[in-house]
mmCIF file of C-alpha atoms and ligand atoms in Angstrom:
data_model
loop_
_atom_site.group_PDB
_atom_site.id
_atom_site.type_symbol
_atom_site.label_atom_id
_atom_site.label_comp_id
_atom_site.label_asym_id
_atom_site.label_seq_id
_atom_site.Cartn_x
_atom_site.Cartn_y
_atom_site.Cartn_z
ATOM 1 C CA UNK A 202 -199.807 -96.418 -105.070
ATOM 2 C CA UNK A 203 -197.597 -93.556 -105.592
ATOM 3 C CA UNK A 204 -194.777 -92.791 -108.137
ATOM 4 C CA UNK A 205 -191.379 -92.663 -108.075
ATOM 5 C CA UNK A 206 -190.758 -89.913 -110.148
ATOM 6 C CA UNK A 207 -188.501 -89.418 -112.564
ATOM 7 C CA UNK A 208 -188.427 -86.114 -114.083
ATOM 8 C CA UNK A 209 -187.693 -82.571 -112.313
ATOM 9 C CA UNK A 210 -189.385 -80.390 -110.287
ATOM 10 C CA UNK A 211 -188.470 -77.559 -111.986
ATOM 11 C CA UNK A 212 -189.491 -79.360 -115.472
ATOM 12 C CA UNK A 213 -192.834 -80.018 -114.004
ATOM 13 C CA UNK A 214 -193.328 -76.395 -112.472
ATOM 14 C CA UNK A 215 -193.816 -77.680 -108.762
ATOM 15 C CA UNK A 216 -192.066 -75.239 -106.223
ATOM 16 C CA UNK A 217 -191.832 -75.444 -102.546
ATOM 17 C CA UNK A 218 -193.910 -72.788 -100.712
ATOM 18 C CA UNK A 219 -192.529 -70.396 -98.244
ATOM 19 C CA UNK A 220 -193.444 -71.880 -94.533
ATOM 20 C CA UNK A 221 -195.924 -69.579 -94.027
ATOM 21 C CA UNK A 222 -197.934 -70.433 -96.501
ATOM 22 C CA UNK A 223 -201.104 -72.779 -95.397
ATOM 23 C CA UNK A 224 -200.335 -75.996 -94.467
ATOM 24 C CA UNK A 225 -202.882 -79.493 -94.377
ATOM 25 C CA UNK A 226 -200.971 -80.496 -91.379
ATOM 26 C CA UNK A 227 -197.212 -81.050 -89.706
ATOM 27 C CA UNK A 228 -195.347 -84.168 -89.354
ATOM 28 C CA UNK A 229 -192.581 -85.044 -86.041
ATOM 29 C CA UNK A 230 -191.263 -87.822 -85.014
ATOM 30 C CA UNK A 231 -190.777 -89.502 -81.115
ATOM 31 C CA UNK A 232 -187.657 -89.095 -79.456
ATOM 32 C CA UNK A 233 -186.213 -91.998 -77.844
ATOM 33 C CA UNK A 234 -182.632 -92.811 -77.848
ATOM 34 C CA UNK A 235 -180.653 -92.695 -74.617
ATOM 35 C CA UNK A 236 -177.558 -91.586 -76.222
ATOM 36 C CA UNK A 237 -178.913 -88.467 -77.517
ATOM 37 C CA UNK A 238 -181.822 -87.718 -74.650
ATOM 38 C CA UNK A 239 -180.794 -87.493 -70.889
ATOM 39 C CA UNK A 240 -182.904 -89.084 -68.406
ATOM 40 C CA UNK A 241 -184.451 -91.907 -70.636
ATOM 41 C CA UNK A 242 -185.373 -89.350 -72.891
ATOM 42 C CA UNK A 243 -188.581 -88.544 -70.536
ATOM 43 C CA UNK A 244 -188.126 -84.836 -70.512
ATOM 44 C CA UNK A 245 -187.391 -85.041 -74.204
ATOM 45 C CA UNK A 246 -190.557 -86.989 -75.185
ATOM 46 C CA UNK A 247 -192.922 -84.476 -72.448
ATOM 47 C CA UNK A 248 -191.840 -81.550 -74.791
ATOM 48 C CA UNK A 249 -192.311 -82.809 -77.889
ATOM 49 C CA UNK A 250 -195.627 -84.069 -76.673
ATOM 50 C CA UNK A 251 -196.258 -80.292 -75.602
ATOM 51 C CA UNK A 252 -195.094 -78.968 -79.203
ATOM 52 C CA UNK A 253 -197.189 -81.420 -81.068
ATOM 53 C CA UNK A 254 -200.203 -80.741 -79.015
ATOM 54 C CA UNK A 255 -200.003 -76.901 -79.243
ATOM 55 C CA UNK A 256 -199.195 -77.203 -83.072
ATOM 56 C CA UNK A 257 -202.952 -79.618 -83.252
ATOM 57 C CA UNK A 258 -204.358 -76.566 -82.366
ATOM 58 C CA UNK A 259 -203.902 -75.272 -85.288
ATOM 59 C CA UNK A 260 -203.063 -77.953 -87.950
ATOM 60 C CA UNK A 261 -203.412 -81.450 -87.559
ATOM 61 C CA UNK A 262 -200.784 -83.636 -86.648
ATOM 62 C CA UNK A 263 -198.940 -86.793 -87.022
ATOM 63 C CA UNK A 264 -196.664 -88.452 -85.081
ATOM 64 C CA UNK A 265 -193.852 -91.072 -86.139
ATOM 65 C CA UNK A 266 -192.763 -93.585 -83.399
ATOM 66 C CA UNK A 267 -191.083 -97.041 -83.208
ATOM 67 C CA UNK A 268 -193.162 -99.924 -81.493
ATOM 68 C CA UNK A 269 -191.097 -99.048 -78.503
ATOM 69 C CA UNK A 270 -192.696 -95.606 -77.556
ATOM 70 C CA UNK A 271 -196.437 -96.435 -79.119
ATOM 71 C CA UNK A 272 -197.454 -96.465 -75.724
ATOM 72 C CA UNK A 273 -196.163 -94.103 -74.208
ATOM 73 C CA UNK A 274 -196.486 -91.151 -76.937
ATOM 74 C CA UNK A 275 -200.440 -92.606 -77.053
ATOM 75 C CA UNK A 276 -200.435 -91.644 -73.239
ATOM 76 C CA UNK A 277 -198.571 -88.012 -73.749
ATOM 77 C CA UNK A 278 -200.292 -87.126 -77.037
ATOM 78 C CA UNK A 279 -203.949 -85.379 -77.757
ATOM 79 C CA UNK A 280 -206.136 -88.039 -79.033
ATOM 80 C CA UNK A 281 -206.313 -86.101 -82.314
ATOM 81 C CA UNK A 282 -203.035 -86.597 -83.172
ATOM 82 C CA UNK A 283 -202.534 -89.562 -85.197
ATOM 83 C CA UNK A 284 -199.929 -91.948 -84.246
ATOM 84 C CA UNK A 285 -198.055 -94.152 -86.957
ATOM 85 C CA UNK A 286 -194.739 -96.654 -86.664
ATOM 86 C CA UNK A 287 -192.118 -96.509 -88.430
ATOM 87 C CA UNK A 288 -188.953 -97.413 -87.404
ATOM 88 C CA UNK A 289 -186.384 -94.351 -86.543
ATOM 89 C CA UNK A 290 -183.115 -93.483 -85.594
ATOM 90 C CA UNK A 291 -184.019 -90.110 -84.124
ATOM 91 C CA UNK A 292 -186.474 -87.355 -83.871
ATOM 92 C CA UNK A 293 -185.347 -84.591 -86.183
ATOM 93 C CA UNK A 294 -188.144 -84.719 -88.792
ATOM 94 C CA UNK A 295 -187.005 -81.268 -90.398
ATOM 95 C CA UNK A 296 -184.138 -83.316 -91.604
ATOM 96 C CA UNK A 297 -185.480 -86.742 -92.502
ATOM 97 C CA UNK A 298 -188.888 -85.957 -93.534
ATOM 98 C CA UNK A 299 -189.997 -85.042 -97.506
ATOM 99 C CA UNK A 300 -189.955 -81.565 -98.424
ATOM 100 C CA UNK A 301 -193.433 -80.938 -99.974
ATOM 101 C CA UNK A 302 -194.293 -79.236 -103.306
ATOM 102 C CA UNK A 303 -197.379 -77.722 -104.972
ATOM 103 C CA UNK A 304 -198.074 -76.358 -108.425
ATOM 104 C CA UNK A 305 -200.275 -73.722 -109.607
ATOM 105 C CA UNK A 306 -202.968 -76.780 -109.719
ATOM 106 C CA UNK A 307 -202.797 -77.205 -106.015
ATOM 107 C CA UNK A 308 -201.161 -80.772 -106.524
ATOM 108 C CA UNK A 309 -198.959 -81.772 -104.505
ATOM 109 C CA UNK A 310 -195.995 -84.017 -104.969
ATOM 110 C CA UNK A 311 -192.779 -84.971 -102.456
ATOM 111 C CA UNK A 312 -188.896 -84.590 -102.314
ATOM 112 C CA UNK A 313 -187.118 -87.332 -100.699
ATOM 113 C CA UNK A 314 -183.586 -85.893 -100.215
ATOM 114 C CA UNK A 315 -180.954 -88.255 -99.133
ATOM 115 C CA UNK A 316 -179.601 -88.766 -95.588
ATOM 116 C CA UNK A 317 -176.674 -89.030 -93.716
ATOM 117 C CA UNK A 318 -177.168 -87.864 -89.893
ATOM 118 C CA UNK A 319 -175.483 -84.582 -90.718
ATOM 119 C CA UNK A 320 -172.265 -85.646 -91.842
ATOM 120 C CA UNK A 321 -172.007 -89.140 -91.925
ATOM 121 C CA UNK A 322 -168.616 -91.127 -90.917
ATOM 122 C CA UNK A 323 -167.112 -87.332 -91.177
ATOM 123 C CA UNK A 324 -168.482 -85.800 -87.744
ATOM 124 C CA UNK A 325 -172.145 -87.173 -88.486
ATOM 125 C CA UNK A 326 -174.113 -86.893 -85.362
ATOM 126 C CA UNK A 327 -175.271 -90.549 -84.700
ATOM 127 C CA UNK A 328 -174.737 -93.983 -86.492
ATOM 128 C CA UNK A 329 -176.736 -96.136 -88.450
ATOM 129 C CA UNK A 330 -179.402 -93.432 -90.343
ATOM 130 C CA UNK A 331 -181.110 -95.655 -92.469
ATOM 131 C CA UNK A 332 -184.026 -95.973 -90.569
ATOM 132 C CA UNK A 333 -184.389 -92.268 -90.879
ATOM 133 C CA UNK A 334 -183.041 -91.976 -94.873
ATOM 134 C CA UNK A 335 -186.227 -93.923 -95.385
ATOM 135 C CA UNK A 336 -189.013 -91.821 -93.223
ATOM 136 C CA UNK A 337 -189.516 -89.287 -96.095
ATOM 137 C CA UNK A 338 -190.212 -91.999 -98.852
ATOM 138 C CA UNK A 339 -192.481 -93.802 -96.382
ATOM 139 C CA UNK A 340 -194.185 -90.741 -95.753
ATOM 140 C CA UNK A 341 -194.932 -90.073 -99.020
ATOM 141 C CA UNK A 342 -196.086 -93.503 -99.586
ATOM 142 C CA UNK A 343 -198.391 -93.547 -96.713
ATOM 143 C CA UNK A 344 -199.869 -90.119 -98.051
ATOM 144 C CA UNK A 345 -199.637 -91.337 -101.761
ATOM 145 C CA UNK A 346 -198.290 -88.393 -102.698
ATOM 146 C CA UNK A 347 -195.412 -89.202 -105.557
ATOM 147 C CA UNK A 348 -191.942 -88.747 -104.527
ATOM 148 C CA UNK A 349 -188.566 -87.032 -106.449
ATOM 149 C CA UNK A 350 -185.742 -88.947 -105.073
ATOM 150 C CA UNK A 351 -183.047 -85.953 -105.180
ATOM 151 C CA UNK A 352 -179.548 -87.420 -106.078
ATOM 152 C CA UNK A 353 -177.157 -85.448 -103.451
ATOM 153 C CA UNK A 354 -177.447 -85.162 -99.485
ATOM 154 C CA UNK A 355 -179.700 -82.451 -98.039
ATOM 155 C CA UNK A 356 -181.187 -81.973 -94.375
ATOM 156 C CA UNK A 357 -184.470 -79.396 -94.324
ATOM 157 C CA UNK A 358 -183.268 -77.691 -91.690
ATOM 158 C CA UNK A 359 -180.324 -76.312 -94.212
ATOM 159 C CA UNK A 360 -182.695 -74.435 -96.304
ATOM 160 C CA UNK A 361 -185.413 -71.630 -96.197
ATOM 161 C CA UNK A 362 -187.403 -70.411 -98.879
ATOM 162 C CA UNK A 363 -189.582 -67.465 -99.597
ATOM 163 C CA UNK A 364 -192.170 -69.290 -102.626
ATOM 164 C CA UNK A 365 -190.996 -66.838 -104.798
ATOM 165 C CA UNK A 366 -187.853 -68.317 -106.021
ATOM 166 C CA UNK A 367 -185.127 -67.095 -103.421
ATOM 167 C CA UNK A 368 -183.275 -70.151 -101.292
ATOM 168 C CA UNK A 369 -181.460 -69.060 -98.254
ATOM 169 C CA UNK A 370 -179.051 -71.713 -96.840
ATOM 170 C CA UNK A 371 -175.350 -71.229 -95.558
ATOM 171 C CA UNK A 372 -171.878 -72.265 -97.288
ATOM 172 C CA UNK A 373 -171.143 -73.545 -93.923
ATOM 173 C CA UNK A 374 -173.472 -76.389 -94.108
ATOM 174 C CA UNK A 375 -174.403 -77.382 -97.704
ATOM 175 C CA UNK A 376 -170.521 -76.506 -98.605
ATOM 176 C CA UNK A 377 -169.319 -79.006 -96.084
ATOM 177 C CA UNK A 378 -167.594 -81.910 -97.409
ATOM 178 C CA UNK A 379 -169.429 -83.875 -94.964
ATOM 179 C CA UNK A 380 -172.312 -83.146 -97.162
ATOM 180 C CA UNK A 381 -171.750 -83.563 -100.762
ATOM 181 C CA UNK A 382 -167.780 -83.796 -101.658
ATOM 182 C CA UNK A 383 -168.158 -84.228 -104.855
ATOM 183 C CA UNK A 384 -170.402 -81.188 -105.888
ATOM 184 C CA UNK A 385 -169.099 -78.082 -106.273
ATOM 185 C CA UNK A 386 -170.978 -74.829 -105.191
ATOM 186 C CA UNK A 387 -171.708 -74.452 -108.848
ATOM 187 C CA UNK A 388 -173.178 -77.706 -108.985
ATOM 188 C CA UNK A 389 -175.090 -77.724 -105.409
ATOM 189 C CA UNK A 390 -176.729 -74.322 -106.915
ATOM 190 C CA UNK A 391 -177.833 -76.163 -109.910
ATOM 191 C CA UNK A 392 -179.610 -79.270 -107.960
ATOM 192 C CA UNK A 393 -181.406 -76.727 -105.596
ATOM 193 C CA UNK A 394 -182.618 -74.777 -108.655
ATOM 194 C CA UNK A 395 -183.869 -77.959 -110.403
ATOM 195 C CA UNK A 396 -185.413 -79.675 -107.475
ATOM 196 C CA UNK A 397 -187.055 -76.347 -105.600
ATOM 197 C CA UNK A 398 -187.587 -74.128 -108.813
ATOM 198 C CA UNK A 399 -185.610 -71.634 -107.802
ATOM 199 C CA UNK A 400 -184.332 -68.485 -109.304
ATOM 200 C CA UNK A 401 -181.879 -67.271 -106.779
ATOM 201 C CA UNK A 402 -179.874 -68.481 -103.996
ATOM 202 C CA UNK A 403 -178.893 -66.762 -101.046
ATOM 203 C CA UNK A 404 -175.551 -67.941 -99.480
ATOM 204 C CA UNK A 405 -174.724 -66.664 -95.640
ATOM 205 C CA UNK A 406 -171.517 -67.778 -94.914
ATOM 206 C CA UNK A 407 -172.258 -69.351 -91.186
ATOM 207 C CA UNK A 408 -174.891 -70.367 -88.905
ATOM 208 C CA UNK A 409 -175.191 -70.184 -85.253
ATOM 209 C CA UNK A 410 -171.750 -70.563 -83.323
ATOM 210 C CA UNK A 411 -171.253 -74.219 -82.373
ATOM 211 C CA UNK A 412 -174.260 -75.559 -84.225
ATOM 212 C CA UNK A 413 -173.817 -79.267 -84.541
ATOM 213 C CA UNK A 414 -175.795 -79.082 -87.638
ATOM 214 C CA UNK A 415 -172.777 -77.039 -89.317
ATOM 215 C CA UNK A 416 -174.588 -74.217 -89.173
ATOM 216 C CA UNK A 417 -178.069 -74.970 -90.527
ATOM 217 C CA UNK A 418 -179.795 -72.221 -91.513
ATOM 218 C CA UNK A 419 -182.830 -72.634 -89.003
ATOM 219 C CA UNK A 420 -180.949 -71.470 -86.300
ATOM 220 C CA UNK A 421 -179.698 -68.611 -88.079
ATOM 221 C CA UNK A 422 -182.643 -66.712 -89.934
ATOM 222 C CA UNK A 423 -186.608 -67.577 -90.949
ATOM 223 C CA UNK A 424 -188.293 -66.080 -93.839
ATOM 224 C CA UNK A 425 -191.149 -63.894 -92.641
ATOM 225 C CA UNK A 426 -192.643 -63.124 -95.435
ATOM 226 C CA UNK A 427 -191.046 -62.333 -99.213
ATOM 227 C CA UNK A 428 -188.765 -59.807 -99.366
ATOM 228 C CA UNK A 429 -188.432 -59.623 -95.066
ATOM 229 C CA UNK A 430 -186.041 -61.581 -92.869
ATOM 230 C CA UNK A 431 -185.225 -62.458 -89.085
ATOM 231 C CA UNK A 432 -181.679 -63.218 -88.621
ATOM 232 C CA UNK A 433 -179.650 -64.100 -85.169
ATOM 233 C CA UNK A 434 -178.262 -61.695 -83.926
ATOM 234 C CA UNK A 435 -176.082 -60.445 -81.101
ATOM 235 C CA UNK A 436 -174.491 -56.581 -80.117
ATOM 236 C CA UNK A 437 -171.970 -57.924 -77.984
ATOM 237 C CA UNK A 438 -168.892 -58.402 -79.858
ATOM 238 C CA UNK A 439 -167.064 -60.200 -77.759
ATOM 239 C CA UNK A 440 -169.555 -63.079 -78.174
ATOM 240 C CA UNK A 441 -167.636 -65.445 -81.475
ATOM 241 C CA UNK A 442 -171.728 -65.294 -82.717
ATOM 242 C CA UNK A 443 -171.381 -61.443 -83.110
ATOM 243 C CA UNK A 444 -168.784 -62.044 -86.437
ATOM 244 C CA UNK A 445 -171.052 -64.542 -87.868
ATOM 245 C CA UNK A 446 -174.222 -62.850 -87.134
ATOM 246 C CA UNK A 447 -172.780 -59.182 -88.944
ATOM 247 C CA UNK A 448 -171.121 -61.189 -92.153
ATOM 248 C CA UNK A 449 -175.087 -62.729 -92.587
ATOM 249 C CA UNK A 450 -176.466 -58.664 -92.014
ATOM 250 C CA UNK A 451 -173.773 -57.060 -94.453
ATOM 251 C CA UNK A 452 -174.487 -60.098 -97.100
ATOM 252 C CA UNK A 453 -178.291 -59.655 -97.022
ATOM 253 C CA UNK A 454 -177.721 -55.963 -97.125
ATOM 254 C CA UNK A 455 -175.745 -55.823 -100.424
ATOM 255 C CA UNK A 456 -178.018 -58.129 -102.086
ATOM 256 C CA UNK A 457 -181.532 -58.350 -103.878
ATOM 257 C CA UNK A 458 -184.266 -61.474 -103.748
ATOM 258 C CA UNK A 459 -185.210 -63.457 -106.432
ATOM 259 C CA UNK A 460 -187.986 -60.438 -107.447
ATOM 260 C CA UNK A 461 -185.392 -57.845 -107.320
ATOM 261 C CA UNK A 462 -185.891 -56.632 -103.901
ATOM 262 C CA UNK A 463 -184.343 -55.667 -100.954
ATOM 263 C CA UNK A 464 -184.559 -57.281 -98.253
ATOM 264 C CA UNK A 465 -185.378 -55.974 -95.044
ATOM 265 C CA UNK A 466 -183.737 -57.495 -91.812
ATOM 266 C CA UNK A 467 -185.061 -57.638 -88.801
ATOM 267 C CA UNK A 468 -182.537 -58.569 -85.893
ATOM 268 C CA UNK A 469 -183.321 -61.438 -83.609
ATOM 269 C CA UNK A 470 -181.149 -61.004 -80.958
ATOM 270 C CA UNK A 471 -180.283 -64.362 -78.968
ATOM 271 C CA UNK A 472 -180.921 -65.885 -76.055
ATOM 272 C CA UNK A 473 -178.462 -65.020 -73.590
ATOM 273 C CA UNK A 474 -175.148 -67.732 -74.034
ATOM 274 C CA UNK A 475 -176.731 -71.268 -72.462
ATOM 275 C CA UNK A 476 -173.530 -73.874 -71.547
ATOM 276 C CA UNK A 477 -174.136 -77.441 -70.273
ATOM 277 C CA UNK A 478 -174.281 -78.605 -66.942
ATOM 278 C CA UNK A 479 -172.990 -81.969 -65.548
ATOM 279 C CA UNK A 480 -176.784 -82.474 -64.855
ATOM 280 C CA UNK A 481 -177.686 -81.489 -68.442
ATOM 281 C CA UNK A 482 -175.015 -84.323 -69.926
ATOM 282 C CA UNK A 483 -174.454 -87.198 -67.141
ATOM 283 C CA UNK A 484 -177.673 -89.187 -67.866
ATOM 284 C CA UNK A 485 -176.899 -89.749 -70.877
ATOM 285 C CA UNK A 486 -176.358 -93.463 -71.784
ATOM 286 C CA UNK A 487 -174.736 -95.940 -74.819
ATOM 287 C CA UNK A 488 -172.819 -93.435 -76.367
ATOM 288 C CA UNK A 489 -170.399 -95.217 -78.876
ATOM 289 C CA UNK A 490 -173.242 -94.011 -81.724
ATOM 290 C CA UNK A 491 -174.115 -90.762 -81.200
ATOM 291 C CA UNK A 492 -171.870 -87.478 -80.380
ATOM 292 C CA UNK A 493 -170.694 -87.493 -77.435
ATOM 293 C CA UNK A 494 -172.529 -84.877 -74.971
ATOM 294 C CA UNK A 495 -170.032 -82.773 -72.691
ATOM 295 C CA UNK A 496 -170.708 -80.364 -69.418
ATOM 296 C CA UNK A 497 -169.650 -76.494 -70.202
ATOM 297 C CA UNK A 498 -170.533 -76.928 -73.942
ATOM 298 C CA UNK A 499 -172.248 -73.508 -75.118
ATOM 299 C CA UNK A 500 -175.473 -74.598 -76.842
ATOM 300 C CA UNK A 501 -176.946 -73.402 -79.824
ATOM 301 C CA UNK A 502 -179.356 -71.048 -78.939
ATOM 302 C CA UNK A 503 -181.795 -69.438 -81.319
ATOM 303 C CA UNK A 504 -185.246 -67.912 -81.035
ATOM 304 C CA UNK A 505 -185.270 -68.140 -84.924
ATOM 305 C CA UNK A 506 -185.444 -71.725 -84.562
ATOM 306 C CA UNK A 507 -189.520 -71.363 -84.288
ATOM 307 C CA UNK A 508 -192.165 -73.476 -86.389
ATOM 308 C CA UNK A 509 -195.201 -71.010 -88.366
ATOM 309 C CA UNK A 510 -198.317 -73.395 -87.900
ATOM 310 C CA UNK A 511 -201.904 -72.077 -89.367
ATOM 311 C CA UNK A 512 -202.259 -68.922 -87.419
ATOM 312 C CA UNK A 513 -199.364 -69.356 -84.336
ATOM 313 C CA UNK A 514 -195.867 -69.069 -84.221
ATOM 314 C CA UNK A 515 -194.533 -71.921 -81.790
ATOM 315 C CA UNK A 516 -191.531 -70.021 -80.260
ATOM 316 C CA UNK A 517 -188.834 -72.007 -78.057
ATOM 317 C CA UNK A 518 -187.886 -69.704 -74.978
ATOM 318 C CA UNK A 519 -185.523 -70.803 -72.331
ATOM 319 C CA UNK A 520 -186.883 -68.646 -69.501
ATOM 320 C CA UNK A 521 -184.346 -66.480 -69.355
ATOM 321 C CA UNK A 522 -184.983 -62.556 -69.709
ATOM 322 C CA UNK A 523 -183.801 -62.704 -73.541
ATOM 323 C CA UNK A 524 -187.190 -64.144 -74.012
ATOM 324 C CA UNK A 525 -189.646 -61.295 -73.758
ATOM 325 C CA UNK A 526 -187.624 -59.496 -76.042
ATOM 326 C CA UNK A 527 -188.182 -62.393 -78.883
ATOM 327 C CA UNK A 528 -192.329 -62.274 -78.220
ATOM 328 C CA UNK A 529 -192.082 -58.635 -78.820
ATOM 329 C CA UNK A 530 -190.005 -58.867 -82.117
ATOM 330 C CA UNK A 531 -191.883 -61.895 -83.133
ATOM 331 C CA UNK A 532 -195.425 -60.663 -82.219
ATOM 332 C CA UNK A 533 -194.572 -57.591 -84.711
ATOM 333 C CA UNK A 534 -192.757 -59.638 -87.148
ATOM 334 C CA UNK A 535 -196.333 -61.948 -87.402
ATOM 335 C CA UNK A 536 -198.914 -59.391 -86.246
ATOM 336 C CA UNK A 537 -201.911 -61.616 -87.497
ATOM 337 C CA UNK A 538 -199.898 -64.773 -85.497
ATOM 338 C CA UNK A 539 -200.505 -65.840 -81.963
ATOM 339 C CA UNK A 540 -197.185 -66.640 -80.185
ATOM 340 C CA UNK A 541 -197.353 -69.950 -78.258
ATOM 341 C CA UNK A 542 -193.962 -70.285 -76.375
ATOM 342 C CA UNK A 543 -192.837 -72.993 -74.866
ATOM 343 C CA UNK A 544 -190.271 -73.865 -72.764
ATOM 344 C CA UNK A 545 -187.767 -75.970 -75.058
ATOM 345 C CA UNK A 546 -184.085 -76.451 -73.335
ATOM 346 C CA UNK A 547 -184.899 -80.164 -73.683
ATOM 347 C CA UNK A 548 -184.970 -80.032 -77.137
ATOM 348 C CA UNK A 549 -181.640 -77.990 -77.419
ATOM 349 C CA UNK A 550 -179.791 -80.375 -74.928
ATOM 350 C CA UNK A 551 -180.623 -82.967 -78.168
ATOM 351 C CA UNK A 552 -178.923 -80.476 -80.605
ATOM 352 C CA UNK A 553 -181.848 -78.469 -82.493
ATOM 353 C CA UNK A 554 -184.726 -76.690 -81.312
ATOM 354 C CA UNK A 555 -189.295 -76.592 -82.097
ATOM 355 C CA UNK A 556 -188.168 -75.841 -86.376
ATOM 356 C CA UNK A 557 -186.190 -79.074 -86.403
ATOM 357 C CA UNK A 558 -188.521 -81.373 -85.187
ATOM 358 C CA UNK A 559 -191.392 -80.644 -87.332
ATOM 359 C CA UNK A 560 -192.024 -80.491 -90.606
ATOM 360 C CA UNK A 561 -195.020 -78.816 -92.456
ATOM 361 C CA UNK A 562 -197.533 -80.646 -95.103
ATOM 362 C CA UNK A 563 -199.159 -78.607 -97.948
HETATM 363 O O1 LIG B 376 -181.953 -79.988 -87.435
HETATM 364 C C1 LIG B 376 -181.333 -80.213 -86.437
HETATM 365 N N1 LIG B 376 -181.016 -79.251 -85.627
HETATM 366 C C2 LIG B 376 -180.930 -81.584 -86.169
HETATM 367 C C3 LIG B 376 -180.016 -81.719 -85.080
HETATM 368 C C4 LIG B 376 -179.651 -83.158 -84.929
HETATM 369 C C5 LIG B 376 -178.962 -83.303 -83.641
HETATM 370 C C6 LIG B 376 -178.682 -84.739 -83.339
HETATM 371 N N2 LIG B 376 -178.106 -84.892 -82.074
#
């Protein structure tokens, strides 16, 4: 049985890997509920059954469902993928699943941050989220991997890291007092240090415009390798992501990485503004519990919001004519990498793209 443990991750010298590092395999979860995912949350559960199969290409995976949508994810799913239940709340495993971390060994132990739907009662994004405050510690118990059980509220999707000590996140988010009102910036730096062995932490002030995440950092900018950055980015300043995307460019610009060096940038620019359409939002039913989903919204668009399996890059495009431009960045950006796009409006309707619905396993 595994351990609740009770020291530090920094104490114990585990650290959490950059995502490009090799993984054993990548965890998601099922979509299902009809207040989130239009249409029954059919389209919703074909594309995540597209992601995980293109991912089990390249590192097994495993997929979380309820009892409800055994069946039907057994149907969608590659008979390689293994399917287990545990009850949910909703598919964002980036967020709800444990963040893993190795030592020099190679062993392997699990952070179980805790959960509050991105905000809670203070413009959290559904209600209850206890199912999903308890995936990551049944994760960890189903792998028998032992499990930190970090004191303050974190989503994955809020951080990036490049192995070598540096933390990228945004004040936006982890400064929210949504998150953690009692902590102070000072403090929040502290906990990430201790828990991810971390030497320096880079702050951008803002995510992507209208992120319902508060501006996780997974929309905004991915860690390509130490030392090298893609970040969101737009030319057109009359677009409000233009201000937020140039205050993350002259930050990174003015500062050093954990190592001492610079960082190089590499601009992402975005898809080209997406907004909601009365068929992308009327389907939608039993709202009371989740945020409300209304036509003419501009969505969250980000081609930084991509997952780095074994080998492939599993890029959401939108089919507009942004998305060449991302395959050529990306292709150079992760030249040993195959790029597997897929077509992923589906998953942005539900407020997060292919990076928040999977998380990777060392
Ligand atoms: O990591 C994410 N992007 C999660 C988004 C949750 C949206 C819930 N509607």
């Amino acid at each position: 049985m595994n351990k609740l443990l009770k020291t530090l991750p920094q104490d114990d010298k585990y650290y959490m890997p950059g995502e490009f590092e090799q993984h054993s395999g990548c965890w998601m979860v099922f979509p299902e509920r009809t207040d989130n995912w239009r249409k029954n949350a059919q389209p919703a559960q074909t594309v995540y059954a597209k992601v995980a199969n293109t991912i089990n290409k390249y590192e097994p995976v495993t997929m979380i469902t309820s009892q409800r949508t055994k069946t039907i994810a057994t149907k969608l799913l590659d008979p390689t993928i293994k399917i287990l239940v545990f009850e949910n709340d909703d598919a964002w495993m980036r967020d709800i699943g444990p963040t893993f971390l190795k030592n020099k060994n190679g062993d392997v132990h699990g952070i179980d941050w805790i959960f509050n739907a991105l905000g809670g009662l203070n413009g959290g994004l559904y209600y209850p989220w206890d199912n999903d405050d308890k995936i990551a510690a049944e994760v960890l118990s189903y792998l028998n991997i032992d499990r930190y059980r970090a004191p303050f509220v974190l989503e994955g999707g809020s951080i990036h890291v490049d192995g070598e000590g540096t933390l990228y996140t945004t004040e936006e988010c982890l400064l929210n007092p949504n998150r953690n009102p009692d902590l102070s910036k000072e403090e929040i730096e502290k906990y990430l240090k201790q828990y991810l062995n971390l030497k320096k932490i880079i702050w951008l002030p803002y995510g992507i415009f209208n992120d319902e995440t508060d501006g996780h950092v997974d929309n905004m900018l991915c860690v390509v390798k130490p030392g090298t950055v893609l970040l969101a980015w737009t030319a057109d300043k009359n677009d409000p992501q233009y201000e937020r995307s140039l205050a993350a460019l002259n930050l990174l610009e003015q500062t050093t990485d954990a190592m001492g060096r610079k960082i190089e940038v590499i601009k992402l620019p975005i898809p080209t503004p997406m907004y909601t359409t009365d068929e992308d939002t009327s389907d939608i039913t039993g709202k009371e519990n989740s945020k409300a989903r209304v036509k003419n919204t501009r969505l969250a668009g980000s081609y930084v919001n991509f997952y780095i399996a074994n080998g492939a890059i599993i890029l959401p495009i939108f089919n507009l004519p942004t998305d060449q431009q991302a395959i050529d960045i990306i292709s150079k950006a992760f030249p040993h990498h195959k790029i597997e796009p897929i077509y992923a409006y589906e998953i942005l309707l539900g407020g997060g793209n292919i990076h928040c619905i999977t998380q990777q396993q060392l």
